CSV table of C-alpha atoms in Angstrom, one decimal:
chain,number,residue,atom,x,y,z
R,649,MET,CA,25.8,14.4,-14.6
R,650,ILE,CA,26.4,10.9,-14.1
R,651,THR,CA,24.5,8.4,-16.5
R,652,ARG,CA,24.0,4.9,-15.5
R,653,MET,CA,22.5,2.0,-17.5
R,654,PRO,CA,20.0,-0.2,-15.6
R,655,SER,CA,21.5,-3.3,-17.8
R,656,GLU,CA,24.8,-2.6,-16.1
R,657,LEU,CA,23.7,-2.5,-12.6
R,658,SER,CA,22.7,-5.3,-10.2
R,659,GLU,CA,19.3,-5.6,-8.9
R,660,ARG,CA,20.2,-4.0,-5.6
R,661,GLU,CA,22.0,-0.9,-7.4
R,662,ASN,CA,18.7,-0.4,-9.4
R,663,TYR,CA,16.7,-0.8,-6.2
R,664,LYS,CA,18.7,1.9,-4.2
R,665,LEU,CA,18.5,4.3,-7.2
R,666,LEU,CA,14.8,3.9,-7.5
R,667,ILE,CA,13.8,4.1,-3.8
R,668,GLY,CA,16.2,6.8,-3.1
R,669,SER,CA,14.9,9.0,-6.1
R,670,VAL,CA,11.2,8.3,-6.5
R,671,ILE,CA,10.2,10.0,-3.3
R,672,PRO,CA,8.0,10.6,-1.4
R,673,ARG,CA,6.1,7.4,-1.9
R,674,PRO,CA,2.6,7.1,-0.3
R,675,VAL,CA,2.2,3.7,1.9
R,676,ALA,CA,-0.5,1.4,1.6
R,677,VAL,CA,-1.2,-0.8,4.7
R,678,VAL,CA,-2.8,-3.7,3.0
R,679,SER,CA,-5.2,-6.1,4.7
R,680,THR,CA,-5.8,-9.6,3.2
R,681,ILE,CA,-7.3,-12.9,4.2
R,682,SER,CA,-5.6,-16.1,3.3
R,683,ASP,CA,-7.1,-19.5,2.3
R,684,LYS,CA,-6.8,-20.7,6.0
R,685,GLU,CA,-8.6,-17.6,7.2
R,686,VAL,CA,-5.7,-15.8,8.7
R,687,LEU,CA,-5.5,-12.0,8.4
R,688,ASN,CA,-2.4,-10.8,7.0
R,689,ILE,CA,-1.3,-7.1,7.2
R,690,ALA,CA,1.7,-5.6,5.5
R,691,PRO,CA,2.7,-2.2,4.5
R,692,PHE,CA,3.8,-1.5,0.7
R,693,SER,CA,5.2,1.8,-1.0
R,694,TYR,CA,4.9,0.7,-4.5
R,695,PHE,CA,1.4,2.2,-4.5
R,696,ASN,CA,-0.6,4.8,-6.1
R,697,ILE,CA,-3.7,6.1,-8.1
R,698,VAL,CA,-4.5,4.7,-11.4
R,699,SER,CA,-7.9,6.2,-12.4
R,700,SER,CA,-10.9,8.2,-10.8
R,701,ASN,CA,-13.2,6.9,-13.5
R,702,PRO,CA,-13.5,4.1,-12.4
R,703,PRO,CA,-11.8,4.8,-8.9
R,704,MET,CA,-8.8,2.4,-9.0
R,705,LEU,CA,-5.5,1.9,-7.4
R,706,SER,CA,-2.2,0.4,-8.2
R,707,LEU,CA,-0.2,-1.8,-5.9
R,708,ALA,CA,3.2,-3.6,-6.8
R,709,ILE,CA,4.7,-6.4,-4.7
R,710,GLN,CA,8.2,-7.7,-5.3
R,711,ARG,CA,8.7,-11.5,-5.2
R,712,LYS,CA,11.4,-13.1,-3.3
R,713,ASP,CA,13.4,-15.8,-5.0
R,714,GLY,CA,10.5,-16.1,-7.4
R,715,GLU,CA,7.9,-16.7,-4.6
R,716,MET,CA,4.7,-14.6,-4.1
R,717,LYS,CA,4.5,-12.5,-0.8
R,718,ASP,CA,1.6,-13.6,1.2
R,719,THR,CA,-0.3,-10.5,0.6
R,720,ALA,CA,0.1,-11.3,-3.3
R,721,ARG,CA,-1.1,-14.7,-3.0
R,722,ASN,CA,-3.9,-13.8,-0.9
R,723,ILE,CA,-5.1,-11.1,-3.5
R,724,VAL,CA,-4.9,-13.7,-6.2
R,725,GLY,CA,-6.9,-16.0,-4.3
R,726,ARG,CA,-9.5,-13.9,-2.8
R,727,LYS,CA,-9.7,-11.3,-5.4
R,728,LYS,CA,-10.0,-8.8,-2.5
R,729,ALA,CA,-7.9,-6.3,-0.5
R,730,VAL,CA,-8.4,-3.5,2.1
R,731,ILE,CA,-6.1,-0.6,1.8
R,732,GLN,CA,-5.5,1.9,4.5
R,733,VAL,CA,-3.4,5.1,4.2
R,734,LEU,CA,-0.5,5.0,6.5
R,735,ASP,CA,-0.7,8.1,8.8
R,736,ALA,CA,1.7,9.4,11.9
R,737,GLU,CA,-0.6,8.1,14.4
R,738,ILE,CA,-0.3,4.6,13.4
R,739,LEU,CA,3.3,4.4,12.0
R,740,LEU,CA,4.9,2.7,14.9
R,741,GLU,CA,2.3,0.0,15.1
R,742,VAL,CA,2.0,-0.5,11.4
R,743,ASN,CA,6.0,-0.9,11.2
R,744,LYS,CA,5.5,-3.9,13.5
R,745,THR,CA,3.6,-5.5,10.8
R,746,ALA,CA,6.6,-5.4,8.5
R,747,ALA,CA,7.9,-8.4,10.5
R,748,SER,CA,8.4,-11.6,8.4
R,749,LEU,CA,5.8,-14.3,9.9
R,750,PRO,CA,4.8,-17.8,9.0
R,751,ASN,CA,1.7,-17.7,6.8
R,752,ASP,CA,-0.4,-19.2,9.3
R,753,GLU,CA,0.1,-16.1,11.9
R,754,SER,CA,-1.3,-12.9,11.8
R,755,GLU,CA,0.7,-9.4,12.0
R,756,LEU,CA,-2.2,-8.0,13.9
R,757,ASP,CA,-1.2,-10.1,16.9
R,758,LEU,CA,2.1,-8.2,17.0
R,759,THR,CA,0.4,-4.8,17.3
R,760,ASN,CA,-2.2,-2.8,19.4
R,761,LEU,CA,-4.2,-2.1,16.3
R,762,THR,CA,-7.9,-3.3,16.4
R,763,THR,CA,-10.3,-4.0,13.5
R,764,ARG,CA,-14.0,-3.9,12.8
R,765,LYS,CA,-16.1,-5.5,9.8
R,766,SER,CA,-15.9,-4.3,6.3
R,767,LYS,CA,-18.8,-3.4,4.3
R,768,ASN,CA,-18.3,-5.4,1.0
R,769,THR,CA,-15.5,-7.9,2.0
R,770,PRO,CA,-14.7,-10.4,4.7
R,771,ILE,CA,-11.4,-8.5,5.4
R,772,PRO,CA,-11.5,-6.5,8.5
R,773,ILE,CA,-10.6,-2.6,8.5
R,774,LEU,CA,-8.2,-1.2,11.0
R,775,ASN,CA,-10.3,1.2,13.3
R,776,GLU,CA,-7.1,3.3,13.8
R,777,ALA,CA,-6.7,4.2,10.0
R,778,LYS,CA,-8.3,7.5,9.0
R,779,VAL,CA,-8.7,6.8,5.3
R,780,THR,CA,-9.4,3.2,4.0
R,781,PHE,CA,-10.4,1.6,0.8
R,782,GLU,CA,-12.3,-1.6,0.1
R,783,THR,CA,-11.1,-3.1,-3.3
R,784,SER,CA,-11.5,-5.9,-5.5
R,785,LEU,CA,-9.1,-7.1,-8.0
R,786,TYR,CA,-9.5,-5.6,-11.5
R,787,ASP,CA,-6.4,-7.0,-13.0
R,788,HIS,CA,-3.1,-8.9,-12.1
R,789,VAL,CA,0.1,-8.4,-14.3
R,790,GLU,CA,3.2,-10.8,-13.6
R,791,ILE,CA,6.5,-8.5,-14.0
R,792,LYS,CA,9.2,-10.7,-15.7
R,793,ASN,CA,12.6,-10.2,-16.2
R,794,GLU,CA,13.3,-12.4,-19.3
R,795,THR,CA,11.6,-15.5,-18.2
R,796,ALA,CA,11.5,-15.2,-14.5
R,797,THR,CA,8.8,-13.5,-12.6
R,798,THR,CA,9.9,-10.7,-10.2
R,799,ALA,CA,7.0,-8.8,-9.0
R,800,ASP,CA,3.1,-8.9,-9.0
R,801,LEU,CA,1.3,-5.8,-10.1
R,802,PHE,CA,-2.2,-5.4,-9.0
R,803,LEU,CA,-4.9,-2.9,-10.2
R,804,LEU,CA,-7.6,-2.7,-7.6
R,805,SER,CA,-11.1,-1.3,-7.9
R,806,ILE,CA,-12.5,0.8,-5.1
R,807,GLU,CA,-15.8,-0.6,-4.0
R,808,ALA,CA,-16.0,1.5,-0.8
R,809,TYR,CA,-14.3,4.4,1.1
R,810,HIS,CA,-14.1,4.7,4.8
R,811,LEU,CA,-13.3,8.2,5.9
R,812,ASP,CA,-12.7,9.6,9.4
R,813,GLU,CA,-14.8,12.9,10.0
R,814,LEU,CA,-11.7,14.4,11.2
R,815,VAL,CA,-10.2,14.3,7.8
R,816,TYR,CA,-13.1,14.3,5.3
R,817,ASP,CA,-15.6,17.3,4.7
R,818,PRO,CA,-18.6,15.8,3.2
R,819,GLU,CA,-19.9,19.2,2.0
R,820,THR,CA,-16.7,19.9,-0.2
R,821,GLY,CA,-15.8,16.2,-0.7
R,822,ARG,CA,-12.3,17.0,0.2
R,823,ILE,CA,-9.7,15.5,2.4
R,824,ASP,CA,-7.8,17.6,4.9
R,825,PRO,CA,-3.9,16.7,4.2
R,826,GLU,CA,-3.0,18.3,7.7
R,827,ALA,CA,-5.4,16.3,9.6
R,828,LEU,CA,-4.7,13.1,7.8
R,829,HIS,CA,-0.8,13.6,8.5
R,830,ALA,CA,-0.1,10.9,6.0
R,831,ILE,CA,3.3,9.2,6.1
R,832,SER,CA,5.4,8.7,3.1
R,833,ARG,CA,8.3,6.3,2.4
R,834,LEU,CA,11.8,7.5,1.6
R,835,ALA,CA,14.8,5.1,1.3
R,836,GLY,CA,16.2,2.7,3.9
R,837,SER,CA,14.5,2.9,7.2
R,838,ASP,CA,13.4,6.6,6.6
R,839,TYR,CA,9.8,7.9,6.4
R,840,ALA,CA,8.7,11.6,6.1
R,841,THR,CA,5.6,13.6,6.9
R,842,ILE,CA,4.0,15.8,4.2
R,843,GLY,CA,5.9,19.0,5.3
R,844,GLU,CA,5.4,22.5,3.9
R,845,ILE,CA,2.4,22.6,1.5
R,846,ILE,CA,2.8,24.8,-1.6
R,847,THR,CA,-0.3,26.1,-3.3
R,848,LEU,CA,0.4,27.0,-6.9
R,849,ALA,CA,-2.6,27.6,-9.5
R,850,ARG,CA,-2.2,26.0,-12.8
R,851,PRO,CA,-1.9,28.3,-15.7
R,852,ASP,CA,-5.0,28.6,-18.1
């Protein structure tokens, strides 16, 4: 067994260990609107559930040279975000939105994705996504390394679910994981599908 101490590693070395071992990670396709009314779309894998009562998600966005990314800046400014779950059918198109663009250009223009109006927010929803959450900002925590802010952690309250009939059964309230075909993030340029599903009852 090899033991490494985070304090003895570079930021890059810590990053490689984390993204290589905390796998698979769900991917949030996050849509926001800038103060110039530009639609921003970007995928993030530092993403998960926080609570079901109230329903809440977490999203962490790393800073670059201390500067907020456009998505983080938009969430702080508008207090709103739309999160779509990445699935296999939209992976190639969503990957295009990871390109670095000036903040006055929309990543949507790089793709063949289309949008429709949301219910509670001015941020449009991607038509092609099978599961979408309309969210509002519950809390924003600046993550610091000593005095430098290195990341922004957002807690996002869910205001509405949008669920494709192909994946959601309203009678049981359940999502069909095989129909959703969600994509997870690994390290480097690698992604993964759900793969084998193992059903195992919890002990009493």
